[in-house]
Tab-separated table of C-alpha atoms in Angstrom:
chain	number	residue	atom	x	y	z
F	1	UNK	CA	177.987	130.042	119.530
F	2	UNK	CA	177.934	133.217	117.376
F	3	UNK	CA	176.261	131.584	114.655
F	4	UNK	CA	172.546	133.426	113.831
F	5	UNK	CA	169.467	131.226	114.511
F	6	UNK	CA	168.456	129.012	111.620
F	7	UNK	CA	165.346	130.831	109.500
F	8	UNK	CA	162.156	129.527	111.658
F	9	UNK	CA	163.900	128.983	114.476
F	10	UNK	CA	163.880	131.474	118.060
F	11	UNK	CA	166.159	133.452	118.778
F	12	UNK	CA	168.539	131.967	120.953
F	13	UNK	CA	166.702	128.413	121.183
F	14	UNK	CA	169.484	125.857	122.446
F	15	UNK	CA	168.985	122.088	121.694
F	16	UNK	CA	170.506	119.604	123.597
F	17	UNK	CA	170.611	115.513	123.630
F	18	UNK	CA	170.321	113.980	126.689
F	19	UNK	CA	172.445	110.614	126.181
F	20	UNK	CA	172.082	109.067	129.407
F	21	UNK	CA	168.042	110.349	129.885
F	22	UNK	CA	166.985	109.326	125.611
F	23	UNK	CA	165.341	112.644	125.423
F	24	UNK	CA	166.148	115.983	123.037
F	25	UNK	CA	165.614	119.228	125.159
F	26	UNK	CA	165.256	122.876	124.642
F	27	UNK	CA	166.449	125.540	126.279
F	28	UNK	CA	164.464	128.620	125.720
F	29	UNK	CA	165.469	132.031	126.531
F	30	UNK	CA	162.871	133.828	128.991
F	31	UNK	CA	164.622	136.760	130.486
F	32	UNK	CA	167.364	137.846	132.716
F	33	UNK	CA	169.133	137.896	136.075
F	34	UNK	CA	171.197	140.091	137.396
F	35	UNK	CA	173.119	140.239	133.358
F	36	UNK	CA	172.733	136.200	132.937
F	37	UNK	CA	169.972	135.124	130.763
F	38	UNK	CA	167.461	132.697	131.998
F	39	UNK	CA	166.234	129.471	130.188
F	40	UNK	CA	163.207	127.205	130.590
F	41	UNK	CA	163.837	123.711	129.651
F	42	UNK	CA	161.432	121.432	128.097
F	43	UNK	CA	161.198	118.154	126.570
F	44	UNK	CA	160.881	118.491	122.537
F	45	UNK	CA	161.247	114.419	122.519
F	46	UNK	CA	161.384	111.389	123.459
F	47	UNK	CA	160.615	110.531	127.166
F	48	UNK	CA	163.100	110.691	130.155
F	49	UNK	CA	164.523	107.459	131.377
F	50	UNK	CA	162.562	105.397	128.491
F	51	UNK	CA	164.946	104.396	125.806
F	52	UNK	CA	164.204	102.087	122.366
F	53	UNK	CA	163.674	102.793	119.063
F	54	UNK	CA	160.731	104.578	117.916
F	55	UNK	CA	159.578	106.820	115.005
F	56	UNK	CA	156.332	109.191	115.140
F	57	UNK	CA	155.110	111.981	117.177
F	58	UNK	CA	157.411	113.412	119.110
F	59	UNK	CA	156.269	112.123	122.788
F	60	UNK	CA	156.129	108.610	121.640
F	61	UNK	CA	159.342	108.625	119.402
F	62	UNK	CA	162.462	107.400	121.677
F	63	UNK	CA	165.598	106.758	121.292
F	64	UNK	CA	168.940	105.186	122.770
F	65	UNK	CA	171.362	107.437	123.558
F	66	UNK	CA	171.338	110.607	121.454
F	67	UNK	CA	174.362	112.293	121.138
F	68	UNK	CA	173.974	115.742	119.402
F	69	UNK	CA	171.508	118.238	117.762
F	70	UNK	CA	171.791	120.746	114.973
F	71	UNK	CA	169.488	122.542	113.486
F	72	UNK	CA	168.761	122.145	109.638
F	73	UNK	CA	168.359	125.542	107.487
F	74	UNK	CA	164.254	124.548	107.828
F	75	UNK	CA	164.614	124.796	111.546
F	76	UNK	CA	164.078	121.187	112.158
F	77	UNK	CA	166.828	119.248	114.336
F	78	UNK	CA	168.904	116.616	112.812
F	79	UNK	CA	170.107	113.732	115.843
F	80	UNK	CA	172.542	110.799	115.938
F	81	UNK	CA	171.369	108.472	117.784
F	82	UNK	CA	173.906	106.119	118.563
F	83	UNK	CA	172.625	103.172	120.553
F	84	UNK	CA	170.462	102.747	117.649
F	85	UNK	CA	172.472	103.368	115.116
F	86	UNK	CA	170.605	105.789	113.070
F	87	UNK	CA	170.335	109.847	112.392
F	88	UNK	CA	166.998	111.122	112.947
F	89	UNK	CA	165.111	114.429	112.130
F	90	UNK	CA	162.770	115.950	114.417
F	91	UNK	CA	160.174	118.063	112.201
F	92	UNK	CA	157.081	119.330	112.813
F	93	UNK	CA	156.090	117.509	115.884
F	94	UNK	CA	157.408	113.906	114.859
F	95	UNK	CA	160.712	112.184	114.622
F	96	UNK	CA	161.605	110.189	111.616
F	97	UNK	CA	164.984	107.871	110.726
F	98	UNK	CA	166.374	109.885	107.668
F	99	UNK	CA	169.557	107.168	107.342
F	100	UNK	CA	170.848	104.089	109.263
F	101	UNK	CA	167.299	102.263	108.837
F	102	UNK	CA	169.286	99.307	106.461
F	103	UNK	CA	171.369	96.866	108.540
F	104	UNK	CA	175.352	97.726	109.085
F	105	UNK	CA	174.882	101.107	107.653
F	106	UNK	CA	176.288	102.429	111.023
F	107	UNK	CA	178.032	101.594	113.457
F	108	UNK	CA	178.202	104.817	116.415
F	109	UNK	CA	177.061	108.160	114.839
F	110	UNK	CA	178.254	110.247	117.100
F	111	UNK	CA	178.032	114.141	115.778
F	112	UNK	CA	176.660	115.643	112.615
F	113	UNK	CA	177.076	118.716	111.216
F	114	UNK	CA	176.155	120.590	107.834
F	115	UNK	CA	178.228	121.150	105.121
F	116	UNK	CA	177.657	124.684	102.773
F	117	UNK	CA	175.727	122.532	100.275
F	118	UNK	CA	173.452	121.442	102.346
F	119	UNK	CA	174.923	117.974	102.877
F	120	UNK	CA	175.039	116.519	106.096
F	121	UNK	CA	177.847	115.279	107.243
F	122	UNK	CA	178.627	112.138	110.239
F	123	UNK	CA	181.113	111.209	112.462
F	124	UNK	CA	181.293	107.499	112.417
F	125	UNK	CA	183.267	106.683	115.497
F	126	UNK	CA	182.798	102.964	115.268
F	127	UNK	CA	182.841	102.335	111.810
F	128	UNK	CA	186.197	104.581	111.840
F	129	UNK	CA	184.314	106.968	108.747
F	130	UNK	CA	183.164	110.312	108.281
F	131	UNK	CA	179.420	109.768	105.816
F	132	UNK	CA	177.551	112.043	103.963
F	133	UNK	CA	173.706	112.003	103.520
F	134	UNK	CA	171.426	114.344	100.985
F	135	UNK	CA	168.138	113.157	100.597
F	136	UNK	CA	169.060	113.244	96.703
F	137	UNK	CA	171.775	111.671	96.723
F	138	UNK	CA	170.874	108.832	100.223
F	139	UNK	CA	174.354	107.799	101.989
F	140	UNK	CA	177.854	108.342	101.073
F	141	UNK	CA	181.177	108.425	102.266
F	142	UNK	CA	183.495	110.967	102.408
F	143	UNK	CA	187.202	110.596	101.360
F	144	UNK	CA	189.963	111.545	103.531
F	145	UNK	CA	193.331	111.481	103.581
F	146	UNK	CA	194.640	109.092	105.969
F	147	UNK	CA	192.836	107.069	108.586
F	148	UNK	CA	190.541	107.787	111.131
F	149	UNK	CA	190.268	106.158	114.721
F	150	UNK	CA	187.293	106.715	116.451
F	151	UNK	CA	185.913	110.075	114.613
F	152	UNK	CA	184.080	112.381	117.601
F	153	UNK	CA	183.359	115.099	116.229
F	154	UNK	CA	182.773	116.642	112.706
F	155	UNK	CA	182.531	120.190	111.389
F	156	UNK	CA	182.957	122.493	107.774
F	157	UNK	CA	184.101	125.580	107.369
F	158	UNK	CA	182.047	128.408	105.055
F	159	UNK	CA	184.546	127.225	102.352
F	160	UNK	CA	183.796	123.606	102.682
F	161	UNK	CA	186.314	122.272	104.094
F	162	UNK	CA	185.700	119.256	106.649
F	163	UNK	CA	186.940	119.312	109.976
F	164	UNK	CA	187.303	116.058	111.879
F	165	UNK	CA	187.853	115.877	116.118
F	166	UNK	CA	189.459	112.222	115.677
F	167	UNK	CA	190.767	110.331	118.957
């Protein structure tokens, strides 16, 4: 969306979660057609139609109902994956829970999205809370002003300032 690749990454590389199908796709440029440009999609994990809850290599790893993708600055892709309640990082051919793994810790992650820092930050929509995770640092919360109902959507501008899509 304007934004250049992340360092590692190819150029023009679109991720996508597939909620209803448990699986993270790519969609890899590959040429044009008359002016529009052409993507192959492929599977980078989980398997279609097979949800649960599963670390590990990449075509054994599943999930339950992924909602988003971004990439992290090492080109890996950070999800939420909501039905289980967790954020997971796809890296080097496996998936692995980076936060969520403790009981309670959330309740519907529903978007993620980096910070300048390097902080990521998550849209809580059922626990009504935008959180913060740094592997330093583990889980947080961030304070806002006000309340939130049913945060969808999270994002922060170059100067740091958080952005919240809140129904």
């Amino acid at each position: 969306l304007g934004l250049p690749p992340p360092p590692g990454s190819a150029e023009g590389v679109i991720a996508v979660a597939e909620a209803s199908n448990h699986t993270i796709r790519l969609l890899t440029p590959g040429g044009s057609s008359g002016g529009a440009t052409r993507y192959t999609v492929s599977t980078l994990a989980g398997a279609a139609g097979q949800e649960g809850e599963a670390d590990g290599p990449a075509a054994q790893a599943r999930f339950r109902s992924p909602h988003a993708a971004i990439f992290d600055r090492d080109s890996s892709l950070v999800v939420p994956d909501i039905g289980n309640a967790r954020v997971r990082r796809i890296r080097d051919g496996r998936v692995e829970t980076v936060a969520g793994a403790e009981k309670g810790t959330f309740t519907y992650p529903m978007d993620v999205a980096f910070a300048p820092d390097g902080t990521l930050l998550i849209a809580d929509a059922g626990a009504n809370l935008v959180r913060t995770w740094t592997a330093a640092a583990g889980l947080g919360t961030l304070k806002v002003v006000g309340t939130l109902h049913t945060p969808h959507g999270v994002a922060a501008g170059p100067d740091g300032t958080v952005y919240v899509a809140d129904m």
